[in-house]
Amino acid sequence: MSSHTNGVRNDWTIEEVRELYKLPFLELVYQAASVHRKYHNPSEVQVCTLLSIKTGGCPEDCGYCSQSVHHKSAVEIQPLLQPEDVLKAARKAKEAGATRFCMGAAWREVRDGKAFDRVLEMIRGVNNLGLEVCCTLGMVSEDQARKLKEAGLHAYNHNVDTSPEYYGKVVTTRTYQDRLETLKNVRSAGITVCCGGILGLGESEEDRISMLHTLATLEKHPESVPINTLVPIEGTPMQDNQPVSVWEFIRVIAVSRILMPESMVRLAAGRMELSAEAQALAFLAGANSIFAGEKLLTTPNPEFERDMELFSVLGLKGKVPDNAEKSMRAANA
Ligand code: SAM
Ligand code: DTB
Ligand code: SF4
């Protein structure tokens, strides 16, 4: 089925995506803002917190990443954390107002065994706090996805990163098809999908259009679409990449909003380089989620207080979690 009664489409053609991408800038932002208001409360922004539960030593060769063993970056290796430490961080995030807690592991894939069982325990714990739990653990099988779902996982993050055409220039240790396979496994387990990409990998405008086309023509749109801009990491092949223009970044946000009207579009990595005014424009163009807290996985992120100041200036407020009822119960417990 390609078109739904609520106007959400997944039969976008590449020409349609290109046409949107090439609209005059202000016309594009206006159209995106109009769509945003139809599907979302424009004054609500989802606040997510990230925690790296296993850092560095990853066997994949993603050209942008600080955690790959193939690059000489300065990241400190940290083995899998203990569930009680993760819960401590999750409680802190909740107290600060986060409603979604995302745990990232520098793994190529999940392997059954003690480490995976520990992650399942973390998921149960964070879920019990009434937070929406998200994980990003590399590739997962259908059976592993089912176990994650049973533990209470709300969302799984697995980015396509760039276009299928450019992917081989970014990573060689896995294929685009591998990525799509994991996304399918996550979907069939009934977990919501968080899937987006990174700008600034050296891709062309056509690659950005093609990535957006890939995301918008998935059988079901990802419930969240994180848009990252490259945080250049010394020691990686992309350390000297040209920074992404803020106009291009806002274009990608706006086109994502128009193509995937129901999805949450997240300003992910790269906010350290974005001015308050640029972020305001991004929120106008349909972004409605951020990662908050001083650190992403291995790189810095704006200070929480700064973000709250920006919310106050723009009249924005944090969104309540999808499992709000449970959150109320947890708060009253
Ligand atoms: N290892 C798992 C995987 O690759 O799926 C999960 C963790 S990985 C760090 C999650 C995502 O973070 C990547 O897919 C990429 O989109 C983003 N990312 C990683 N390093 C980045 C960087 N230096 N700048 C911007 N985004 C980055
Ligand atoms: C996503 O799209 N961005 C987040 C989250 N999903 C896991 C990760 C950003 C990582 C930025 C680089 C770092 O801190 O190492
Ligand atoms: Fe490993 Fe993920 Fe980094 Fe790639 S992006 S090197 S899979 S941690």
Coordinates of C-alpha atoms and ligand atoms in Angstrom, one line a residue, residues 50 64-67 75 102-104 136 157-159 161 194-198 225-229 231 233 266 268-270 291 295-300, ligand 2:
L50 CA 22.3 9.4 24.9
Y64 CA 33.3 9.0 10.3
C65 CA 33.4 7.2 13.6
S66 CA 35.7 7.7 16.6
Q67 CA 35.1 4.1 17.8
V75 CA 38.7 7.5 22.2
C102 CA 19.0 5.9 24.1
M103 CA 21.9 3.5 24.8
G104 CA 24.6 3.0 22.2
T136 CA 21.6 1.1 18.9
N157 CA 18.3 3.2 16.1
H158 CA 20.0 2.0 12.9
N159 CA 20.9 4.7 10.4
D161 CA 23.7 7.2 7.0
C194 CA 14.7 5.3 14.4
C195 CA 16.6 5.7 11.2
G196 CA 18.3 8.7 9.6
G197 CA 21.7 9.8 8.3
I198 CA 24.7 12.0 8.4
V225 CA 14.6 10.4 11.7
P226 CA 17.8 11.6 13.2
I227 CA 19.7 14.0 11.0
N228 CA 23.4 14.2 12.0
T229 CA 26.0 16.5 10.6
V231 CA 31.4 15.7 13.9
I233 CA 37.1 13.2 14.5
R266 CA 15.7 14.9 15.3
A268 CA 21.2 14.9 16.2
A269 CA 25.0 15.2 16.1
G270 CA 26.4 18.6 15.1
F291 CA 19.6 15.0 22.0
K295 CA 27.8 14.4 25.6
L296 CA 26.6 12.4 22.7
L297 CA 28.4 9.1 22.5
T298 CA 32.0 10.3 22.5
T299 CA 31.8 14.0 21.4
P300 CA 30.4 17.1 23.2
Ligands
DTB2 C1 22.2 9.1 15.9 O1 21.7 9.2 14.7 N1 23.0 9.9 16.4 C2 23.5 9.5 17.7 C3 22.5 8.3 18.0 N2 21.9 8.1 16.7 C4 23.1 7.1 18.5 C5 24.9 9.3 17.8 C6 25.7 10.5 17.4 C7 27.2 10.2 17.6 C8 28.0 11.4 17.4 C9 29.5 11.1 17.5 C10 29.9 10.7 18.9 O2 29.5 11.3 19.9 O3 30.7 9.8 18.9

